[in-house]
Each structure stands twice: as structure tokens, then as C-alpha cells.
Amino acid sequence: MKHLLLTLSCAALLLPPGRMLAQDATLDGIEYTIDTEAGTAAVCGYTGSPVDIAIPATVNIDGTDYPVTAIGDGAFMECQSLESVTLPEGVVSIGELAFDACFALSNVELPTGLAYIGTAAFMECNLTGIDIPEGVKAISKVAFCLCEALESITLPSTLEVIDQGAFSFCPVKAVDCRAATPPVLEMLAFTKNAYVDAALTVPEGAEAAYHAARGWMYFFEKTQVGSFAYVLNADTQTASLFDASAASGELAVPAVVEHEGTAYSVTSIGHAAFSLCDELTAVTVPEGVTLIDVNAFESCIALKNITLPSTLETLGEQAFAGCWSLPSLELPTGITSIPMSLFAECMSFTSYAVPEGVESISDFAFEACTALESVTLPSTLETLGEGAFFECPLKDVDCLAATPPAMPYDAFDDAAYQNAVLHVPAGTVTDYQSAEGWKNFRQITDGQADAISTVAASGASIARYDDAVVTTEGPAAITVYAQTGAKALHAEGVASLSLESLPRGLYIICVKQGGQRQTLKAVR
């Protein structure tokens, strides 16, 4: 597949539709696309088996000089003979996959005018060090991922974002970041080995900002307190739990840790802090924690219970992915986004009510929850991401949003579209039937009417809620969910269920009786 890019027209790779080219040309084994309208040239391929390449600053075609301004998508991809590349001043863009899988490429000289480094541009190269020039504002996804010799990284003062996986799985030993403001680190911009092994150098006066910044904080000194390692911040007297890899059984994360006479409040569970703790069964995260970061509890396969604090504000991608034994998880109010792959492969989820207040569910959030048959989506939901509910054996989808949330076709898989019943608020069926993605459900019914009661899928009411009691026309299964998504009450074969024992608040009540189903929103 990678070679496919090299067989495509260079014009198709490098120019917008409708742009006219004078010609393509090959000089000294390098293929160029000439843009006569812009008066520039772009490298789009090669011939032979080059070892050391110096791209010229200009190429002369039919007596006209064209400055070389770009290395196109896939231009040198899988050029396994290539060991060294020098790019001239004037090159401002390195395209996607430009040097991907150049396994022998150990030296690259980047020009000072470079502005863009594309996705996977240098993935799986043999680079030992890289100096990103001034002017670059973003490093794209997996740009240097799997460079298995890359130990030294220098980042420019202009850098604002390091995207997902940019330096993942690189044996980094030194990072020199010259930006006065810590760049945003997206998911797995660095993997945990870098946080353990690498020394971070930052501009004078910027250390406090980096020490407090998400992701960057993990480069700082780790302190062992009891069984866990923490990053302690003396300026803020806060602690981030960095490593709890020895955790097992039931435990409570301390709200405060003491070191050398100073008390530090625990405010975050760090990157992969509990990842792969396969004997951990229950965790209580204390009040005061505001962040549970990327991969924090990933693949804790025996974990059955997690108690989260009301102070929690941010969840990292894949934080609970692969928690096979976890039957559900109550999210506190204040969470507005379900990040990428948060609950992927949580194979004990059978039903889940996403809490009110959540506005977005990101890509693959519930992917491969292989027992998940019922999901309730909140009235606040605005967007659903790609693959959000892929490989889930859904039978019922309750969407409480009056306006169909934006979503791509593949938010759900074809099996869900064929087999699941989509329950939507009264009066919105036609809206969902015409909405992108949602229109693919074969069965769409009025499932909610108002804040007190709803209409059953069959069109007849089978339950009502009054004075804190749900009553039905006969024996039914009644499940009550808190707005956080936690199952609050459940009873089988009953004709009534009291909510008197529950705290005051908003609840979602699901009633099943024979082939009928009804969802109610009730205020206790």
C-alpha cells in the first residue's frame, strides 16, 4: 500500500483540483512536479537506490529556474538505501509519509524556513537526533514515531503543538524545548519511557510553567513515597501520581502525600500510572484530583470498581481501555467530553448511560465493548466520533438529544444499524430519519416525550412516574440510572419501584415489559 503513493501522479499529490502543470521532470534521480503558476518545484519521487541526497535549492527546466519549496507526500517512502538527506533553504513543507520507513536514514538536515512536517513524515527512520528549526509551529501525528535510535530532540521556540504519537516509541534521552510557553502535548506525543529516561531542558524562567503543564510535568524528578512514585511540585505543593505499577487488590489513592516535612495535595493520576496492574481489583481516587491522564488504568484486567471524585475535570484518552472486568463507571458531573478510546474493550459493560453534560463522545470511545447491549446518550450531546460504538452488540440506543448530534456513518457499525432500536425524543423521529448517520438505523421510534414521562416504543405507555414511584401495568424490569451514568436501582418482575432512597436529582428510568420498552426522565 505504501508504494501506491509513488505510483500516483505527482500532480494529484501536490496540487489542488484544477491547478495546471507545465510538466514533471526527473533530474539526477529526483522526480519533481513543476507548478508553472506558482513558479515553484516540489520533490515527488526518486529513481534508483540513492544513499546520500542533497536536494538543490532550484531546478532548471527548459531554461527556467524553479525554487524547490516542498517535499511531497510519500516522496522517499520506503527508500531503504537512503542514509542522509540535506534539504535546502526555501523548503517550507515536508509532506505526509515523505520519508516513512527509510530504515537506514540516520541524518537529516532541515532548513530554517521549514514550516510544516506532515503526518508520519519520518516514521521508522534510523535518526539518532533531530533539530526542528525555528518557524515550525506544529509537529504532526506520528511524525517521528518508531524511530528506534532517536535519543536527542531539539524543539524550536515557535512550537505550539506536538500531535498524537509524534515521538512515541523512541528511546529519547534528551529533550531541549526552547518554547517559553509549554507546547500542547496531544495523546502519546511521548511514551512513558521518555518521561522516565529523558532529561528536559527548557528556557530560563519557564521551568515552573513546564512543571505544571500536562504531559511536560512527567519529565521532572520522581519521588518515591510509600509504594508509589510521584512528581512533586514545590511551587504549588501538588503531586501527580506517576507510577503505581506494583498496585494490587483494593486501594485508595492518598489525597495528600508528605515528603521531607512538606505536604503535597494529589491532583492528578499520571500517564499510564496504573497501566497493566493486572491484580488490581478496586480503586478510590480522592477528592482534589482533577486529571486522570492518558492510559492511566489501561489494561487493568481484574479491576471491578473505581470511585471517582467530584473534583474530576479531565479524562485522558484510553484511561480505562481494556478494563475487562469493569461492569460500569460513574462519571462525575462536570465531565463534558468522553475522550478517544476511553472505555474501549471494557467487555463487562452491558448497559451504559452517558451522563448529562457530556457534549462529545470521541473516536472509538466504546469500541469493542462486546457485551454492551444498551446505551443512553444525554440531551446535551452534540457530536459522536468515528467508531464510537463499533463492535458493540447493541439492541437499544436511547438518544435524549432533541437535535440529532453530528456523527459520521461509522460511529456505529452495520450490525447496530440493522439490529438496534433507536429511541429518540417525541416529535423528532423525522429529524433523526434524515440526519447523517442516524438515518441508517432501520428502527427509529419515539422513546422520550418530556422531563416526566415518555411513550413506549409500541406507541402505548407502559409506565408512569409520580411522587417518587415508578408504576407499570404489570410485572416489568425497571432500571434507574443517575445522570452520571451509574446504575442506581434495578428490579425484575415488579409493578412498582420507589426512588425514595435516592438523593434528589435527575434520573433516567428504563422500563421493559414483554416486547415493549419505555424510557422516562424523572426529577426526584
Short mmCIF file of C-alpha atoms in Angstrom, two decimals:
data_model
loop_
_atom_site.label_atom_id
_atom_site.label_comp_id
_atom_site.label_asym_id
_atom_site.label_seq_id
_atom_site.Cartn_x
_atom_site.Cartn_y
_atom_site.Cartn_z
CA MET A 1 0.00 0.00 0.00
CA LYS A 2 2.83 2.41 0.77
CA HIS A 3 4.19 2.04 -2.75
CA LEU A 4 0.81 3.06 -4.07
CA LEU A 5 1.52 6.67 -3.30
CA LEU A 6 4.58 6.57 -5.53
CA THR A 7 2.56 5.33 -8.47
CA LEU A 8 0.11 8.20 -8.26
CA SER A 9 0.54 11.33 -10.30
CA CYS A 10 2.75 13.87 -8.54
CA ALA A 11 0.26 16.50 -9.61
CA ALA A 12 -2.55 14.72 -7.78
CA LEU A 13 -0.46 14.58 -4.62
CA LEU A 14 0.74 18.16 -4.56
CA LEU A 15 -1.73 20.48 -6.20
CA PRO A 16 -5.36 21.42 -5.59
CA PRO A 17 -8.02 20.40 -8.13
CA GLY A 18 -7.94 22.47 -11.26
CA ARG A 19 -4.31 23.60 -10.91
CA MET A 20 -2.48 23.23 -14.23
CA LEU A 21 1.05 21.86 -14.52
CA ALA A 22 3.56 22.52 -17.26
CA GLN A 23 5.37 19.23 -16.73
CA ASP A 24 7.00 16.78 -14.42
CA ALA A 25 10.73 16.29 -14.59
CA THR A 26 13.47 13.98 -13.35
CA LEU A 27 16.93 15.39 -12.63
CA ASP A 28 19.80 13.45 -11.07
CA GLY A 29 17.48 10.68 -9.93
CA ILE A 30 14.98 13.01 -8.22
CA GLU A 31 11.46 13.48 -9.57
CA TYR A 32 9.86 16.93 -9.44
CA THR A 33 6.49 18.45 -10.10
CA ILE A 34 6.74 21.92 -11.65
CA ASP A 35 3.98 24.37 -10.79
CA THR A 36 4.24 26.97 -13.51
CA GLU A 37 1.53 29.14 -12.00
CA ALA A 38 3.35 29.48 -8.66
CA GLY A 39 6.79 29.23 -10.26
CA THR A 40 7.92 26.51 -7.83
CA ALA A 41 9.05 22.90 -7.81
CA ALA A 42 8.24 20.08 -5.40
CA VAL A 43 10.02 16.76 -4.96
CA CYS A 44 7.59 13.90 -5.54
CA GLY A 45 9.72 10.80 -6.03
CA TYR A 46 13.05 9.25 -6.86
CA THR A 47 14.65 6.68 -9.13
CA GLY A 48 17.30 4.13 -8.38
CA SER A 49 18.74 3.50 -4.91
CA PRO A 50 20.08 6.79 -3.58
CA VAL A 51 22.26 6.80 -0.46
CA ASP A 52 23.14 10.45 0.20
CA ILE A 53 20.85 13.12 -1.25
CA ALA A 54 21.23 16.88 -1.26
CA ILE A 55 18.08 18.45 -2.66
CA PRO A 56 19.03 21.50 -4.76
CA ALA A 57 17.61 24.92 -3.91
CA THR A 58 16.47 25.39 -7.53
CA VAL A 59 15.99 23.23 -10.60
CA ASN A 60 16.33 24.46 -14.16
CA ILE A 61 13.66 23.21 -16.54
CA ASP A 62 13.79 24.36 -20.16
CA GLY A 63 15.89 27.36 -19.21
CA THR A 64 13.73 28.47 -16.26
CA ASP A 65 14.81 28.22 -12.63
CA TYR A 66 12.19 26.96 -10.16
CA PRO A 67 12.86 27.11 -6.40
CA VAL A 68 12.21 23.85 -4.58
CA THR A 69 9.66 24.56 -1.84
CA ALA A 70 8.23 21.18 -0.83
CA ILE A 71 8.92 17.50 -0.32
CA GLY A 72 5.68 15.84 -1.40
CA ASP A 73 3.64 13.13 0.25
CA GLY A 74 5.42 9.77 0.10
CA ALA A 75 8.29 11.21 -1.96
CA PHE A 76 11.00 8.92 -0.50
CA MET A 77 8.80 6.43 1.31
CA GLU A 78 10.49 3.04 1.80
CA CYS A 79 13.70 4.20 0.15
CA GLN A 80 15.69 1.72 2.16
CA SER A 81 19.07 2.66 0.71
CA LEU A 82 18.80 6.28 1.85
CA GLU A 83 21.17 7.24 4.68
CA SER A 84 21.45 11.03 4.56
CA VAL A 85 19.31 13.93 3.31
CA THR A 86 20.04 17.64 3.14
CA LEU A 87 17.13 19.95 2.41
CA PRO A 88 17.82 23.44 1.06
CA GLU A 89 16.68 26.79 2.39
CA GLY A 90 13.36 27.51 0.73
CA VAL A 91 11.72 24.19 1.52
CA VAL A 92 8.73 25.07 3.69
CA SER A 93 6.81 21.78 3.72
CA ILE A 94 7.59 18.10 4.22
CA GLY A 95 4.54 16.05 3.28
CA GLU A 96 2.87 13.05 4.83
CA LEU A 97 4.92 9.82 4.73
CA ALA A 98 7.68 11.71 2.91
CA PHE A 99 10.50 9.61 4.43
CA ASP A 100 8.42 6.91 6.10
CA ALA A 101 10.19 3.56 6.53
CA CYS A 102 13.56 4.82 5.31
CA PHE A 103 15.14 2.38 7.72
CA ALA A 104 18.75 3.45 7.05
CA LEU A 105 18.13 7.21 7.19
CA SER A 106 20.26 8.41 10.09
CA ASN A 107 20.91 12.05 9.23
CA VAL A 108 18.54 14.82 8.11
CA GLU A 109 19.41 18.50 7.85
CA LEU A 110 16.26 20.60 7.96
CA PRO A 111 16.17 24.17 6.60
CA THR A 112 15.48 27.17 8.83
CA GLY A 113 12.45 28.22 6.77
CA LEU A 114 10.61 24.94 7.28
CA ALA A 115 7.02 25.47 8.45
CA TYR A 116 5.30 22.09 8.17
CA ILE A 117 6.22 18.48 8.99
CA GLY A 118 3.47 16.09 7.88
CA THR A 119 1.95 13.00 9.43
CA ALA A 120 4.41 10.09 9.62
CA ALA A 121 6.97 12.15 7.70
CA PHE A 122 9.95 10.40 9.34
CA MET A 123 8.24 7.39 10.89
CA GLU A 124 10.50 4.33 11.27
CA CYS A 125 13.72 6.07 10.32
CA ASN A 126 17.15 5.49 11.90
CA LEU A 127 17.63 9.03 13.13
CA THR A 128 19.68 9.44 16.30
CA GLY A 129 18.90 13.11 16.77
CA ILE A 130 16.64 15.76 15.26
CA ASP A 131 16.76 19.56 15.45
CA ILE A 132 13.42 21.07 14.49
CA PRO A 133 14.08 24.55 13.08
CA GLU A 134 12.60 27.83 14.20
CA GLY A 135 9.32 28.64 12.49
CA VAL A 136 7.72 25.22 12.92
CA LYS A 137 4.53 25.60 14.98
CA ALA A 138 3.27 22.02 14.97
CA ILE A 139 4.71 18.52 14.67
CA SER A 140 2.10 16.27 13.10
CA LYS A 141 0.81 12.88 14.18
CA VAL A 142 3.38 10.07 14.42
CA ALA A 143 5.91 12.26 12.60
CA PHE A 144 8.90 10.54 14.26
CA CYS A 145 7.12 7.53 15.76
CA LEU A 146 9.15 4.31 15.98
CA CYS A 147 12.47 5.98 15.26
CA GLU A 148 14.18 3.37 17.36
CA ALA A 149 17.54 5.18 17.60
CA LEU A 150 16.21 8.69 18.28
CA GLU A 151 17.74 9.86 21.56
CA SER A 152 18.08 13.63 21.18
CA ILE A 153 15.32 16.10 20.25
CA THR A 154 15.60 19.87 19.94
CA LEU A 155 12.35 21.81 19.62
CA PRO A 156 12.02 25.44 18.48
CA SER A 157 10.74 28.47 20.36
CA THR A 158 7.87 28.75 17.83
CA LEU A 159 6.44 25.31 18.61
CA GLU A 160 2.82 25.28 19.82
CA VAL A 161 1.63 21.66 19.43
CA ILE A 162 3.13 18.18 19.35
CA ASP A 163 0.42 15.97 17.92
CA GLN A 164 -0.59 12.41 18.73
CA GLY A 165 2.23 9.90 18.82
CA ALA A 166 4.78 12.27 17.31
CA PHE A 167 7.70 10.82 19.31
CA SER A 168 6.08 7.60 20.53
CA PHE A 169 8.31 4.56 20.98
CA CYS A 170 11.55 6.48 20.58
CA PRO A 171 14.37 5.85 23.11
CA VAL A 172 14.56 9.54 24.00
CA LYS A 173 17.33 10.60 26.38
CA ALA A 174 17.31 14.39 25.94
CA VAL A 175 14.65 16.94 25.01
CA ASP A 176 15.60 20.60 24.59
CA CYS A 177 12.41 22.64 24.19
CA ARG A 178 13.06 26.33 23.52
CA ALA A 179 9.43 27.49 23.66
CA ALA A 180 8.76 29.88 26.55
CA THR A 181 5.18 28.58 26.76
CA PRO A 182 4.90 24.78 27.01
CA PRO A 183 3.56 23.39 23.71
CA VAL A 184 0.38 21.32 23.92
CA LEU A 185 1.17 17.62 24.08
CA GLU A 186 -1.53 15.54 22.42
CA MET A 187 -2.13 11.87 23.22
CA LEU A 188 1.09 9.87 23.43
CA ALA A 189 3.21 12.68 22.00
CA PHE A 190 5.86 10.94 24.09
CA THR A 191 5.57 7.47 25.59
CA LYS A 192 6.35 6.75 29.22
CA ASN A 193 9.91 5.60 28.57
CA ALA A 194 10.77 9.20 27.60
CA TYR A 195 9.33 10.53 30.86
CA VAL A 196 11.48 8.03 32.76
CA ASP A 197 14.74 8.28 30.82
CA ALA A 198 14.94 11.74 29.22
CA ALA A 199 16.36 14.96 30.62
CA LEU A 200 14.26 18.02 29.76
CA THR A 201 15.86 21.42 29.14
CA VAL A 202 13.61 24.48 28.96
CA PRO A 203 14.21 28.25 28.71
CA GLU A 204 15.33 30.15 31.78
CA GLY A 205 12.31 31.23 33.77
CA ALA A 206 9.98 28.68 32.15
CA GLU A 207 10.60 25.74 34.46
CA ALA A 208 7.58 26.45 36.66
CA ALA A 209 5.27 26.55 33.64
CA TYR A 210 6.58 23.23 32.32
CA HIS A 211 6.44 21.66 35.78
CA ALA A 212 2.73 22.49 35.95
CA ALA A 213 1.85 21.65 32.31
CA ARG A 214 0.03 18.45 31.41
CA GLY A 215 2.46 15.94 29.94
CA TRP A 216 5.58 18.02 30.46
CA MET A 217 5.31 17.62 34.23
CA TYR A 218 6.24 13.95 33.89
CA PHE A 219 9.77 14.80 32.74
CA PHE A 220 10.56 16.20 36.18
CA GLU A 221 12.11 14.33 39.10
CA LYS A 222 10.12 11.43 40.53
CA THR A 223 9.94 10.87 44.28
CA GLN A 224 9.06 7.55 45.89
CA VAL A 225 6.52 7.92 48.68
CA GLY A 226 5.40 4.58 50.04
CA SER A 227 4.56 2.22 47.19
CA PHE A 228 4.07 4.92 44.58
CA ALA A 229 6.28 7.36 42.67
CA TYR A 230 5.10 10.97 42.37
CA VAL A 231 6.11 14.12 40.56
CA LEU A 232 6.13 16.71 43.34
CA ASN A 233 5.73 20.41 42.60
CA ALA A 234 7.17 22.52 45.42
CA ASP A 235 5.78 25.76 43.95
CA THR A 236 2.16 24.58 44.02
CA GLN A 237 2.57 21.91 46.70
CA THR A 238 0.80 19.45 44.44
CA ALA A 239 1.63 15.91 43.41
CA SER A 240 0.96 13.81 40.35
CA LEU A 241 0.91 10.06 40.87
CA PHE A 242 3.36 8.90 38.21
CA ASP A 243 3.90 5.20 38.82
CA ALA A 244 1.80 2.69 40.73
CA SER A 245 2.83 -0.36 38.76
CA ALA A 246 3.04 -2.53 41.89
CA ALA A 247 -0.58 -1.87 42.87
CA SER A 248 -2.83 -4.85 43.58
CA GLY A 249 -6.03 -5.70 45.41
CA GLU A 250 -8.16 -2.86 46.75
CA LEU A 251 -6.58 0.51 47.40
CA ALA A 252 -7.29 4.17 47.98
CA VAL A 253 -5.02 6.75 46.40
CA PRO A 254 -3.96 9.17 49.15
CA ALA A 255 -5.32 12.70 48.96
CA VAL A 256 -2.09 14.07 50.45
CA VAL A 257 1.49 12.77 50.45
CA GLU A 258 4.29 14.04 52.67
CA HIS A 259 7.94 14.35 51.74
CA GLU A 260 10.69 15.93 53.82
CA GLY A 261 8.16 17.69 56.02
CA THR A 262 6.05 19.14 53.20
CA ALA A 263 2.51 18.03 52.40
CA TYR A 264 1.57 17.77 48.73
CA SER A 265 -2.05 17.51 47.53
CA VAL A 266 -2.55 14.80 44.92
CA THR A 267 -4.21 16.49 41.93
CA SER A 268 -3.63 14.06 39.06
CA ILE A 269 -3.25 10.40 38.16
CA GLY A 270 -0.46 10.44 35.61
CA HIS A 271 0.22 8.91 32.24
CA ALA A 272 -0.15 5.11 32.48
CA ALA A 273 0.21 5.29 36.27
CA PHE A 274 -1.72 2.02 36.90
CA SER A 275 -1.46 0.57 33.40
CA LEU A 276 -1.19 -3.24 33.28
CA CYS A 277 -1.79 -3.68 37.03
CA ASP A 278 -3.49 -7.00 36.39
CA GLU A 279 -4.11 -7.82 40.08
CA LEU A 280 -5.73 -4.50 40.93
CA THR A 281 -9.41 -5.01 41.79
CA ALA A 282 -10.70 -1.70 43.24
CA VAL A 283 -9.50 1.90 43.40
CA THR A 284 -10.78 5.01 45.11
CA VAL A 285 -9.47 8.24 43.61
CA PRO A 286 -9.57 11.03 46.21
CA GLU A 287 -11.30 14.37 46.17
CA GLY A 288 -8.95 17.03 44.82
CA VAL A 289 -7.86 15.04 41.77
CA THR A 290 -8.78 16.99 38.63
CA LEU A 291 -7.00 14.92 35.96
CA ILE A 292 -6.82 11.23 35.13
CA ASP A 293 -4.40 11.16 32.25
CA VAL A 294 -3.80 9.04 29.15
CA ASN A 295 -3.72 5.25 29.71
CA ALA A 296 -3.95 5.75 33.48
CA PHE A 297 -5.77 2.45 34.17
CA GLU A 298 -5.38 0.81 30.77
CA SER A 299 -5.49 -2.99 30.78
CA CYS A 300 -6.20 -3.38 34.49
CA ILE A 301 -7.99 -6.58 33.59
CA ALA A 302 -9.18 -7.52 37.11
CA LEU A 303 -10.41 -4.05 38.06
CA LYS A 304 -14.09 -4.20 39.05
CA ASN A 305 -14.70 -0.93 40.84
CA ILE A 306 -13.41 2.64 40.50
CA THR A 307 -14.68 5.51 42.61
CA LEU A 308 -14.04 8.90 41.02
CA PRO A 309 -14.01 12.27 42.81
CA SER A 310 -16.47 15.10 42.23
CA THR A 311 -13.48 17.35 41.50
CA LEU A 312 -12.51 15.44 38.35
CA GLU A 313 -12.43 17.72 35.29
CA THR A 314 -10.40 15.94 32.60
CA LEU A 315 -10.05 12.36 31.41
CA GLY A 316 -7.22 11.25 29.15
CA GLU A 317 -7.55 9.05 26.10
CA GLN A 318 -7.67 5.29 26.77
CA ALA A 319 -7.72 5.95 30.52
CA PHE A 320 -9.87 2.86 31.21
CA ALA A 321 -9.41 0.93 27.97
CA GLY A 322 -9.04 -2.80 28.37
CA CYS A 323 -10.53 -2.93 31.88
CA TRP A 324 -12.20 -6.22 31.04
CA SER A 325 -13.86 -6.80 34.43
CA LEU A 326 -15.24 -3.30 34.98
CA PRO A 327 -19.07 -3.51 34.81
CA SER A 328 -19.66 0.25 34.66
CA LEU A 329 -18.17 3.54 35.83
CA GLU A 330 -19.92 6.52 37.32
CA LEU A 331 -18.54 9.76 35.88
CA PRO A 332 -18.88 12.91 37.98
CA THR A 333 -20.78 15.93 36.80
CA GLY A 334 -18.50 18.40 35.08
CA ILE A 335 -17.15 15.95 32.53
CA THR A 336 -18.09 17.37 29.13
CA SER A 337 -16.16 15.06 26.82
CA ILE A 338 -15.63 11.30 26.54
CA PRO A 339 -12.14 11.11 25.01
CA MET A 340 -10.80 8.72 22.41
CA SER A 341 -10.99 5.03 23.35
CA LEU A 342 -11.85 5.87 26.97
CA PHE A 343 -13.80 2.64 27.50
CA ALA A 344 -12.57 0.58 24.54
CA GLU A 345 -12.60 -3.15 25.30
CA CYS A 346 -14.47 -2.74 28.59
CA MET A 347 -16.03 -6.09 27.91
CA SER A 348 -18.18 -6.28 31.06
CA PHE A 349 -20.25 -3.22 30.20
CA THR A 350 -23.79 -4.42 29.46
CA SER A 351 -25.53 -1.05 29.56
CA TYR A 352 -24.28 2.48 29.95
CA ALA A 353 -25.93 5.86 30.38
CA VAL A 354 -23.63 8.68 29.33
CA PRO A 355 -24.23 11.45 31.89
CA GLU A 356 -25.96 14.71 31.22
CA GLY A 357 -23.48 17.49 30.50
CA VAL A 358 -21.39 15.43 28.10
CA GLU A 359 -21.23 17.25 24.76
CA SER A 360 -18.92 14.99 22.74
CA ILE A 361 -18.06 11.30 22.52
CA SER A 362 -14.76 10.90 20.69
CA ASP A 363 -13.49 8.30 18.25
CA PHE A 364 -13.64 4.66 19.39
CA ALA A 365 -14.78 5.67 22.89
CA PHE A 366 -16.73 2.41 23.46
CA GLU A 367 -15.19 0.30 20.71
CA ALA A 368 -15.27 -3.47 21.30
CA CYS A 369 -17.40 -3.34 24.44
CA THR A 370 -18.52 -6.78 23.43
CA ALA A 371 -21.34 -7.14 25.99
CA LEU A 372 -22.78 -3.65 25.61
CA GLU A 373 -26.43 -4.04 24.55
CA SER A 374 -27.98 -0.77 25.73
CA VAL A 375 -26.69 2.80 25.72
CA THR A 376 -28.34 6.06 26.71
CA LEU A 377 -26.98 9.28 25.22
CA PRO A 378 -27.64 12.58 27.02
CA SER A 379 -29.72 15.53 25.90
CA THR A 380 -26.54 17.63 25.90
CA LEU A 381 -24.73 15.51 23.30
CA GLU A 382 -23.58 17.41 20.20
CA THR A 383 -21.08 15.13 18.44
CA LEU A 384 -20.23 11.43 18.12
CA GLY A 385 -16.88 10.32 16.75
CA GLU A 386 -15.75 7.66 14.32
CA GLY A 387 -16.12 4.11 15.60
CA ALA A 388 -17.54 5.33 18.92
CA PHE A 389 -19.70 2.18 19.29
CA PHE A 390 -18.01 -0.20 16.86
CA GLU A 391 -18.21 -3.90 17.70
CA CYS A 392 -20.85 -3.42 20.39
CA PRO A 393 -23.85 -5.81 20.19
CA LEU A 394 -26.33 -3.00 20.72
CA LYS A 395 -30.03 -3.72 20.94
CA ASP A 396 -31.22 -0.35 22.22
CA VAL A 397 -29.86 3.16 21.73
CA ASP A 398 -31.66 5.92 23.65
CA CYS A 399 -30.69 9.38 22.43
CA LEU A 400 -32.21 12.14 24.55
CA ALA A 401 -30.94 14.98 22.35
CA ALA A 402 -33.74 16.97 20.72
CA THR A 403 -31.40 17.82 17.82
CA PRO A 404 -29.60 14.83 16.28
CA PRO A 405 -25.92 15.04 17.29
CA ALA A 406 -23.46 15.31 14.41
CA MET A 407 -21.82 12.00 13.60
CA PRO A 408 -20.18 10.11 10.72
CA TYR A 409 -21.70 6.98 9.20
CA ASP A 410 -19.24 4.75 11.07
CA ALA A 411 -19.97 5.98 14.60
CA PHE A 412 -21.97 2.73 14.85
CA ASP A 413 -21.34 -0.42 12.83
CA ASP A 414 -23.71 -2.03 10.34
CA ALA A 415 -24.89 -4.60 12.88
CA ALA A 416 -26.15 -1.82 15.16
CA TYR A 417 -27.92 -0.10 12.29
CA GLN A 418 -29.63 -3.35 11.40
CA ASN A 419 -30.45 -4.75 14.85
CA ALA A 420 -30.69 -1.93 17.40
CA VAL A 421 -33.78 0.14 18.09
CA LEU A 422 -33.06 3.87 18.23
CA HIS A 423 -35.30 5.66 20.73
CA VAL A 424 -35.48 9.43 20.29
CA PRO A 425 -37.49 12.26 21.90
CA ALA A 426 -41.14 12.57 20.91
CA GLY A 427 -41.61 14.55 17.73
CA THR A 428 -38.03 14.09 16.47
CA VAL A 429 -38.28 10.81 14.56
CA THR A 430 -38.34 12.53 11.16
CA ASP A 431 -35.32 14.65 12.15
CA TYR A 432 -33.32 11.55 13.01
CA GLN A 433 -34.54 9.74 9.89
CA SER A 434 -32.99 12.47 7.75
CA ALA A 435 -29.85 13.12 9.83
CA GLU A 436 -26.47 11.93 8.60
CA GLY A 437 -25.52 8.68 10.32
CA TRP A 438 -28.70 8.37 12.38
CA LYS A 439 -30.81 7.74 9.27
CA ASN A 440 -29.09 4.37 8.87
CA PHE A 441 -30.91 2.87 11.84
CA ARG A 442 -33.67 0.63 10.48
CA GLN A 443 -35.83 1.10 13.58
CA ILE A 444 -36.33 4.62 14.95
CA THR A 445 -39.10 5.22 17.48
CA ASP A 446 -40.34 7.89 19.86
CA GLY A 447 -38.69 6.91 23.11
CA GLN A 448 -38.93 10.10 25.16
CA ALA A 449 -41.59 12.75 25.45
CA ASP A 450 -40.73 15.20 28.19
CA ALA A 451 -38.98 15.55 31.52
CA ILE A 452 -41.54 13.41 33.32
CA SER A 453 -42.68 10.57 31.09
CA THR A 454 -42.26 9.08 27.64
CA VAL A 455 -44.10 6.96 25.12
CA ALA A 456 -43.28 3.27 24.75
CA ALA A 457 -41.74 2.02 21.52
CA SER A 458 -45.01 0.32 20.62
CA GLY A 459 -46.85 3.65 20.95
CA ALA A 460 -48.59 2.77 24.26
CA SER A 461 -47.46 3.98 27.69
CA ILE A 462 -46.44 1.09 29.94
CA ALA A 463 -45.15 3.07 32.93
CA ARG A 464 -45.57 6.33 34.75
CA TYR A 465 -43.67 8.25 37.38
CA ASP A 466 -45.38 10.12 40.20
CA ASP A 467 -44.40 11.11 43.73
CA ALA A 468 -41.02 9.31 43.56
CA VAL A 469 -42.57 5.99 42.45
CA VAL A 470 -42.42 4.25 39.07
CA THR A 471 -45.50 2.13 38.40
CA THR A 472 -46.26 -0.20 35.49
CA GLU A 473 -49.32 -2.05 34.17
CA GLY A 474 -47.86 -5.36 35.26
CA PRO A 475 -44.59 -7.13 36.09
CA ALA A 476 -41.64 -5.43 34.37
CA ALA A 477 -37.90 -4.89 34.57
CA ILE A 478 -37.14 -1.40 35.89
CA THR A 479 -33.66 0.14 35.87
CA VAL A 480 -32.88 3.59 37.27
CA TYR A 481 -29.72 5.44 36.21
CA ALA A 482 -28.25 8.52 37.85
CA GLN A 483 -27.39 11.36 35.47
CA THR A 484 -23.73 10.39 35.92
CA GLY A 485 -24.46 7.10 34.14
CA ALA A 486 -24.30 4.88 37.21
CA LYS A 487 -26.99 2.26 37.76
CA ALA A 488 -28.83 3.42 40.89
CA LEU A 489 -31.63 0.83 41.20
CA HIS A 490 -32.74 -2.31 39.38
CA ALA A 491 -35.61 -4.70 39.88
CA GLU A 492 -37.06 -7.57 37.83
CA GLY A 493 -40.71 -8.70 37.71
CA VAL A 494 -42.12 -5.78 39.69
CA ALA A 495 -45.06 -3.45 39.07
CA SER A 496 -43.63 -0.53 41.05
CA LEU A 497 -40.31 0.81 42.27
CA SER A 498 -39.75 3.63 44.76
CA LEU A 499 -36.94 6.17 44.30
CA GLU A 500 -37.33 7.45 47.88
CA SER A 501 -33.96 6.00 48.89
CA LEU A 502 -32.10 8.03 46.24
CA PRO A 503 -30.67 11.53 46.63
CA ARG A 504 -32.54 14.33 44.93
CA GLY A 505 -31.61 14.85 41.31
CA LEU A 506 -32.34 13.87 37.70
CA TYR A 507 -32.74 10.17 36.91
CA ILE A 508 -33.25 8.13 33.75
CA ILE A 509 -35.66 5.21 34.15
CA CYS A 510 -35.74 2.32 31.67
CA VAL A 511 -38.77 0.02 31.78
CA LYS A 512 -39.02 -3.24 29.83
CA GLN A 513 -42.21 -5.29 29.70
CA GLY A 514 -42.51 -8.09 27.18
CA GLY A 515 -41.61 -6.63 23.80
CA GLN A 516 -42.27 -3.05 24.93
CA ARG A 517 -39.77 -0.56 26.22
CA GLN A 518 -40.09 2.90 27.69
CA THR A 519 -37.59 5.46 28.92
CA LEU A 520 -38.51 8.19 31.39
CA LYS A 521 -36.62 11.19 32.66
CA ALA A 522 -37.64 11.88 36.24
CA VAL A 523 -36.77 14.56 38.77
CA ARG A 524 -36.53 13.21 42.32
#
